[in-house]
Short mmCIF file of C-alpha atoms in Angstrom, two decimals:
data_model
loop_
_atom_site.label_atom_id
_atom_site.label_comp_id
_atom_site.label_asym_id
_atom_site.label_seq_id
_atom_site.Cartn_x
_atom_site.Cartn_y
_atom_site.Cartn_z
CA MET A 815 -5.71 21.02 15.49
CA ARG A 816 -9.35 20.59 16.72
CA SER A 817 -10.13 19.23 20.22
CA PHE A 818 -10.97 15.80 20.49
CA ASP A 819 -11.76 13.03 22.98
CA TYR A 820 -9.12 10.20 23.76
CA VAL A 821 -9.73 6.62 24.91
CA ARG A 822 -6.86 4.35 25.67
CA ALA A 823 -7.91 0.80 24.68
CA ASP A 824 -6.62 -2.07 26.82
CA THR A 825 -8.41 -4.93 24.78
CA THR A 826 -9.60 -5.37 21.35
CA GLU A 827 -13.27 -5.34 22.60
CA VAL A 828 -12.78 -1.78 24.12
CA ALA A 829 -10.99 -0.70 20.93
CA VAL A 830 -13.85 -1.90 18.74
CA ARG A 831 -16.47 -0.50 20.84
CA ALA A 832 -15.00 2.94 21.04
CA GLY A 833 -13.86 2.94 17.26
CA ALA A 834 -17.62 2.18 16.40
CA ALA A 835 -18.71 5.55 17.76
CA ASP A 836 -19.36 8.30 15.23
CA GLY A 837 -15.92 10.33 14.08
CA ALA A 838 -13.80 7.99 16.01
CA LYS A 839 -10.26 6.86 14.68
CA PHE A 840 -7.79 4.35 15.73
CA ILE A 841 -4.25 5.66 16.34
CA ALA A 842 -0.97 3.58 17.08
CA GLY A 843 2.08 5.07 15.58
CA GLY A 844 0.34 8.24 14.38
CA THR A 845 3.01 9.11 11.77
CA ASN A 846 0.47 10.19 9.14
CA LEU A 847 -2.72 10.87 11.14
CA ILE A 848 -1.18 13.47 13.35
CA ASP A 849 0.29 15.42 10.60
CA LEU A 850 -3.38 15.34 8.81
CA MET A 851 -4.85 16.48 12.17
CA LYS A 852 -2.53 19.32 12.51
CA LEU A 853 -3.60 20.44 9.08
CA GLN A 854 -7.28 19.78 9.97
CA ILE A 855 -7.58 17.32 7.18
CA GLU A 856 -8.44 14.79 9.62
CA THR A 857 -10.74 16.09 12.23
CA PRO A 858 -11.74 13.01 14.45
CA ALA A 859 -14.05 13.30 17.27
CA THR A 860 -12.25 10.72 19.31
CA LEU A 861 -8.99 9.22 19.18
CA VAL A 862 -8.69 5.53 20.13
CA ASP A 863 -5.19 4.59 21.33
CA ILE A 864 -4.51 0.93 20.36
CA SER A 865 -0.89 1.24 20.91
CA ARG A 866 -0.95 -0.88 24.22
CA LEU A 867 -2.97 -3.76 22.56
CA ASP A 868 -1.10 -7.22 22.24
CA LEU A 869 -0.51 -7.11 18.49
CA ALA A 870 3.20 -6.38 18.10
CA CYS A 871 4.14 -10.03 17.43
CA VAL A 872 5.31 -11.93 14.13
CA ASP A 873 4.51 -15.56 14.25
CA GLU A 874 4.97 -18.47 11.88
CA LEU A 875 1.58 -20.57 11.55
CA ALA A 876 1.31 -24.36 11.24
CA ASP A 877 1.03 -24.09 7.74
CA GLY A 878 4.02 -22.22 7.13
CA ALA A 879 2.53 -18.89 6.80
CA LEU A 880 3.46 -15.84 8.59
CA ARG A 881 1.16 -13.72 10.78
CA ILE A 882 2.30 -10.05 11.33
CA GLY A 883 0.62 -8.16 14.28
CA ALA A 884 -0.92 -4.93 13.25
CA LEU A 885 1.33 -2.94 15.82
CA VAL A 886 4.62 -4.57 14.50
CA PRO A 887 7.04 -1.40 13.77
CA ASN A 888 7.90 -1.32 10.16
CA SER A 889 11.69 -1.33 11.29
CA ASP A 890 11.28 -4.51 13.15
CA LEU A 891 9.44 -6.05 10.53
CA ALA A 892 12.00 -5.20 7.86
CA ALA A 893 14.75 -6.83 10.15
CA HIS A 894 12.72 -9.85 11.33
CA PRO A 895 14.70 -12.89 10.37
CA LEU A 896 11.78 -14.69 8.72
CA VAL A 897 11.01 -11.75 6.66
CA VAL A 898 14.48 -11.38 5.32
CA ALA A 899 14.86 -14.92 4.73
CA ARG A 900 11.35 -15.64 3.01
CA TYR A 901 9.96 -12.41 2.01
CA PRO A 902 12.94 -10.29 1.13
CA VAL A 903 10.56 -8.16 -1.33
CA LEU A 904 8.90 -7.17 1.83
CA ALA A 905 12.15 -6.28 3.53
CA ARG A 906 13.50 -4.16 0.84
CA ALA A 907 9.86 -2.50 0.25
CA LEU A 908 9.80 -1.26 3.96
CA LEU A 909 13.48 -0.05 3.92
CA ALA A 910 12.53 1.98 0.69
CA GLY A 911 9.49 3.37 2.31
CA ALA A 912 10.63 6.21 4.90
CA SER A 913 13.42 7.42 6.81
CA GLY A 914 14.57 5.44 10.07
CA GLN A 915 12.76 7.41 12.36
CA LEU A 916 9.38 6.97 10.94
CA ARG A 917 9.82 3.17 10.48
CA ASN A 918 10.49 3.06 14.11
CA LYS A 919 7.39 4.50 14.93
CA ALA A 920 4.93 3.43 12.03
CA THR A 921 3.13 0.21 12.33
CA ALA A 922 2.01 -2.49 9.73
CA ALA A 923 -1.55 -1.80 9.81
CA GLY A 924 -0.69 2.03 9.80
CA ASN A 925 1.42 1.60 6.67
CA LEU A 926 -1.81 0.13 4.69
CA LEU A 927 -3.99 2.74 6.15
CA GLN A 928 -1.79 5.73 5.15
CA ARG A 929 -3.43 8.25 3.07
CA THR A 930 -2.31 9.71 -0.32
CA ARG A 931 0.42 12.42 -0.56
CA CYS A 932 -1.45 14.40 -3.49
CA TYR A 933 -0.55 18.07 -3.24
CA TYR A 934 -4.21 19.06 -3.35
CA PHE A 935 -5.25 16.73 -0.64
CA TYR A 936 -2.74 18.53 1.76
CA ASP A 937 -4.01 21.97 0.46
CA THR A 938 -7.03 22.93 2.15
CA THR A 939 -7.50 25.93 0.01
CA ALA A 940 -7.88 23.42 -3.10
CA PRO A 941 -10.82 21.24 -3.88
CA CYS A 942 -10.43 17.76 -3.19
CA ASN A 943 -13.16 14.86 -3.34
CA LYS A 944 -10.96 12.82 -0.82
CA ARG A 945 -10.99 15.60 1.72
CA GLU A 946 -14.41 17.06 1.03
CA PRO A 947 -16.60 14.74 -1.09
CA GLY A 948 -18.34 16.39 -4.05
CA SER A 949 -15.83 19.59 -3.93
CA GLY A 950 -13.99 18.56 -7.11
CA CYS A 951 -10.58 17.38 -8.00
CA ALA A 952 -7.85 19.92 -8.60
CA ALA A 953 -5.50 17.66 -9.74
CA LEU A 954 -7.59 17.08 -12.96
CA GLY A 955 -6.18 20.22 -15.07
CA GLY A 956 -3.48 20.89 -12.23
CA TYR A 957 0.10 19.80 -11.65
CA THR A 958 0.12 15.96 -12.07
CA ARG A 959 3.66 14.59 -11.79
CA ILE A 960 3.14 12.23 -8.78
CA HIS A 961 -0.45 11.22 -9.80
CA ALA A 962 -2.10 7.91 -11.11
CA VAL A 963 -2.19 6.53 -14.74
CA LEU A 964 -4.09 3.46 -13.78
CA GLY A 965 -7.37 3.21 -11.88
CA GLY A 966 -8.43 6.87 -11.65
CA SER A 967 -11.75 8.41 -12.29
CA ALA A 968 -13.36 11.81 -13.17
CA HIS A 969 -13.29 12.38 -9.34
CA CYS A 970 -9.64 11.37 -8.36
CA ILE A 971 -6.32 10.29 -9.84
CA ALA A 972 -4.37 10.23 -6.48
CA THR A 973 -1.87 7.54 -5.92
CA HIS A 974 -1.70 5.12 -2.94
CA PRO A 975 1.65 5.97 -1.25
CA SER A 976 2.53 2.80 0.59
CA ASP A 977 5.59 0.74 -0.53
CA MET A 978 4.69 -1.97 1.93
CA ALA A 979 1.44 -2.59 0.63
CA VAL A 980 2.86 -3.01 -2.86
CA ALA A 981 5.04 -5.86 -1.60
CA MET A 982 2.16 -7.56 0.40
CA ARG A 983 0.04 -7.17 -2.98
CA ALA A 984 2.72 -9.32 -4.50
CA LEU A 985 2.81 -11.70 -1.73
CA ASP A 986 -0.93 -12.39 -1.68
CA ALA A 987 -1.51 -10.97 1.73
CA THR A 988 -4.70 -11.27 3.74
CA VAL A 989 -5.77 -8.51 6.10
CA ARG A 990 -7.18 -9.93 9.46
CA VAL A 991 -9.96 -7.73 10.85
CA THR A 992 -11.83 -7.94 14.11
CA ALA A 993 -15.34 -6.52 14.91
CA SER A 994 -18.31 -8.55 15.84
CA SER A 995 -16.40 -11.60 14.66
CA ASP A 996 -12.93 -12.16 13.19
CA PHE A 997 -12.46 -12.25 9.44
CA GLY A 998 -9.82 -12.13 6.58
CA VAL A 999 -9.88 -9.60 3.72
CA PRO A 1000 -7.64 -10.58 0.81
CA LEU A 1001 -5.55 -7.45 0.19
CA GLU A 1002 -6.72 -7.63 -3.54
CA HIS A 1003 -10.05 -6.47 -2.20
CA PHE A 1004 -9.33 -4.40 0.66
CA TYR A 1005 -8.57 -1.15 -1.31
CA ARG A 1006 -11.40 0.59 -3.26
CA LEU A 1007 -11.01 2.30 -6.56
CA PRO A 1008 -11.89 6.20 -6.53
CA GLY A 1009 -15.06 5.88 -8.72
CA ASP A 1010 -17.51 8.55 -7.52
CA THR A 1011 -16.59 8.08 -3.86
CA PRO A 1012 -12.66 8.61 -3.74
CA HIS A 1013 -13.00 9.49 0.14
CA ILE A 1014 -13.86 5.78 0.87
CA GLU A 1015 -10.55 4.04 0.46
CA THR A 1016 -10.95 0.71 1.93
CA VAL A 1017 -13.64 -1.86 2.80
CA LEU A 1018 -13.30 -1.35 6.59
CA GLN A 1019 -16.36 -0.25 8.29
CA PRO A 1020 -16.56 1.92 11.25
CA GLY A 1021 -15.34 0.03 14.49
CA GLU A 1022 -13.53 -2.65 12.29
CA LEU A 1023 -9.91 -3.10 13.54
CA ILE A 1024 -6.89 -4.67 11.64
CA THR A 1025 -5.22 -7.18 13.95
CA ALA A 1026 -2.80 -8.85 11.87
CA ILE A 1027 -1.64 -9.54 8.22
CA ASP A 1028 -1.24 -12.86 6.94
CA LEU A 1029 1.46 -13.91 4.36
CA PRO A 1030 1.22 -17.41 2.71
CA PRO A 1031 4.46 -19.21 2.25
CA PRO A 1032 6.31 -17.98 -0.89
CA PRO A 1033 6.26 -20.28 -3.95
CA ALA A 1034 9.10 -22.72 -3.66
CA GLY A 1035 12.25 -21.31 -5.78
CA ALA A 1036 10.65 -18.02 -6.35
CA ARG A 1037 12.89 -14.95 -6.69
CA GLN A 1038 11.90 -11.65 -5.26
CA ALA A 1039 12.89 -8.22 -6.08
CA TYR A 1040 11.68 -4.66 -5.34
CA ARG A 1041 12.65 -1.82 -7.43
CA LYS A 1042 11.64 1.87 -6.84
CA VAL A 1043 12.25 5.07 -8.85
CA ARG A 1044 11.93 8.12 -7.12
CA ASP A 1045 13.09 11.82 -7.31
CA ARG A 1046 15.62 11.34 -4.72
CA ALA A 1047 17.41 8.37 -3.04
CA SER A 1048 16.42 9.35 0.43
CA TYR A 1049 12.99 9.43 2.03
CA ALA A 1050 10.51 9.95 -1.06
CA PHE A 1051 7.54 8.26 -2.47
CA ALA A 1052 7.67 6.15 -5.55
CA LEU A 1053 7.02 7.48 -9.10
CA VAL A 1054 7.04 3.87 -10.05
CA SER A 1055 7.88 0.83 -8.14
CA VAL A 1056 7.65 -2.86 -8.82
CA ALA A 1057 7.26 -5.67 -6.41
CA ALA A 1058 8.15 -9.06 -8.23
CA VAL A 1059 7.87 -12.85 -7.02
CA VAL A 1060 8.50 -14.94 -10.01
CA ALA A 1061 9.65 -18.56 -10.27
CA VAL A 1062 11.46 -20.28 -13.34
CA GLU A 1063 11.41 -24.05 -13.77
CA SER A 1064 12.97 -25.67 -16.82
CA GLY A 1065 13.41 -22.50 -18.61
CA ARG A 1066 9.62 -21.50 -18.20
CA ILE A 1067 7.96 -19.05 -15.92
CA THR A 1068 5.81 -21.07 -13.56
CA HIS A 1069 4.65 -18.36 -11.10
CA ALA A 1070 4.46 -14.59 -11.70
CA ALA A 1071 3.27 -11.99 -9.11
CA LEU A 1072 4.03 -8.25 -9.87
CA ALA A 1073 2.53 -5.26 -8.12
CA PHE A 1074 3.13 -1.60 -8.77
CA GLY A 1075 3.25 1.38 -6.72
CA GLY A 1076 3.22 5.11 -8.02
CA LEU A 1077 0.95 3.91 -11.18
CA GLY A 1078 -2.51 3.32 -9.57
CA THR A 1079 -5.02 4.84 -7.24
CA VAL A 1080 -4.59 1.43 -5.27
CA PRO A 1081 -1.48 -0.66 -5.00
CA TRP A 1082 -1.91 -2.21 -8.47
CA ARG A 1083 -1.66 -5.75 -9.77
CA ASP A 1084 -2.94 -7.05 -13.19
CA PRO A 1085 -3.79 -10.97 -13.59
CA ALA A 1086 -3.79 -10.42 -17.35
CA LEU A 1087 0.10 -9.29 -17.41
CA GLU A 1088 0.81 -12.39 -15.13
CA ALA A 1089 -1.09 -14.73 -17.33
CA VAL A 1090 1.13 -13.48 -20.39
CA LEU A 1091 4.17 -14.59 -18.49
CA ILE A 1092 3.05 -17.72 -17.13
CA GLY A 1093 4.46 -21.04 -19.04
CA GLU A 1094 6.73 -18.63 -21.30
CA ALA A 1095 10.41 -18.67 -21.78
CA PRO A 1096 11.96 -15.45 -20.28
CA SER A 1097 13.01 -13.04 -23.16
CA ASP A 1098 12.77 -9.32 -23.51
CA ALA A 1099 10.12 -9.80 -26.20
CA LEU A 1100 7.87 -11.65 -23.65
CA PHE A 1101 8.45 -8.92 -21.06
CA ALA A 1102 7.76 -6.08 -23.67
CA ARG A 1103 4.20 -7.84 -24.35
CA ALA A 1104 3.85 -8.11 -20.50
CA ALA A 1105 4.28 -4.24 -20.38
CA ASP A 1106 1.99 -3.66 -23.16
CA VAL A 1107 -0.90 -5.42 -21.34
CA LEU A 1108 -0.04 -3.58 -17.97
CA LEU A 1109 -0.04 -0.38 -19.78
CA ALA A 1110 -2.98 -0.75 -22.22
CA GLU A 1111 -5.25 1.46 -20.33
CA ALA A 1112 -2.84 3.87 -18.77
CA ARG A 1113 -3.57 7.51 -19.18
CA GLY A 1114 -1.41 10.37 -18.28
CA ALA A 1115 -2.56 13.63 -17.53
CA GLY A 1116 0.21 15.95 -18.80
CA ASP A 1117 2.85 16.02 -16.13
CA ASN A 1118 2.84 12.42 -15.43
CA ASP A 1119 3.00 11.21 -18.76
CA PHE A 1120 6.45 10.20 -18.46
CA LYS A 1121 5.55 7.43 -15.86
CA ILE A 1122 4.18 5.21 -18.79
CA PRO A 1123 7.24 4.68 -20.46
CA LEU A 1124 9.09 4.78 -17.27
CA ALA A 1125 6.94 1.84 -15.87
CA ARG A 1126 7.87 -0.08 -19.09
CA ARG A 1127 11.58 0.14 -18.61
CA VAL A 1128 11.23 -0.49 -14.71
CA LEU A 1129 9.15 -3.58 -15.43
CA ILE A 1130 11.40 -4.97 -18.00
CA ALA A 1131 14.43 -4.49 -15.73
CA THR A 1132 12.79 -6.20 -12.75
CA LEU A 1133 11.70 -9.10 -14.99
CA ARG A 1134 15.39 -9.49 -16.10
CA GLU A 1135 16.46 -9.38 -12.43
CA VAL A 1136 14.28 -12.15 -11.34
CA THR A 1137 14.53 -14.48 -14.30
CA THR A 1138 18.23 -14.54 -14.87
#
């Protein structure tokens, strides 16, 4: 680990000012960042400790939305009564996402910002455009079992690792950010596809601090499910996961929000898939058409080819679960 300066922020103003400095990084739980610093993949000049800021509450807003403070531990969020009652897909995703020890320490904002688990990103002897822009991508032509089949580019096919972000994508979350002003970024616009700049993963600018995540009230009568396929039942990242929020009225699907992990370079959601479902009666034939739309542009890289038929099966099984 390289040496760094340390700033303990007691207010968001201090945090934003310190975080805007060249080479500064915010730290709270540190469950991902510290590992990356030990490997010298992340080498911040300054760590800005935000763990003492007053951002660890879950509050119900006047319109029925839920505001989740950036520093709420994942364990607390998964067990919160309003989350369990109204957003069970989020609770299930969090409980599927890590060991109990990590959930106790990891924060909501940190979960959104965790970095890929691509083998080559962690191997400092291998070229990686995320770690060292312009060096190349060892995954292309390498071992790709865990890599993306959607949203990749000629520069990167690494998946985003977060389970929580997949559930929040299906729940239409908005990320609250503060810098010179306070503003919200819908989660659908928060992450960037790799394109030719895979090292730029979100729209956040230096000094911009996540303060909260807002979840709108769930659609009335919607059923929610989170299904995750992984190599082992204990702590492991998704090969394919699906977060579903689906409502059926009078035998027709009236609301469909489906997000996917393990498939894309970002938490993946396809409006065209959802459009196929809306207004239709649930059936295996309909679900198969939706899977065709989702996977129309999916491209395997050899070892991850299995993800495409696996995603089809997982999607169909999840849709059966939430519509029967």
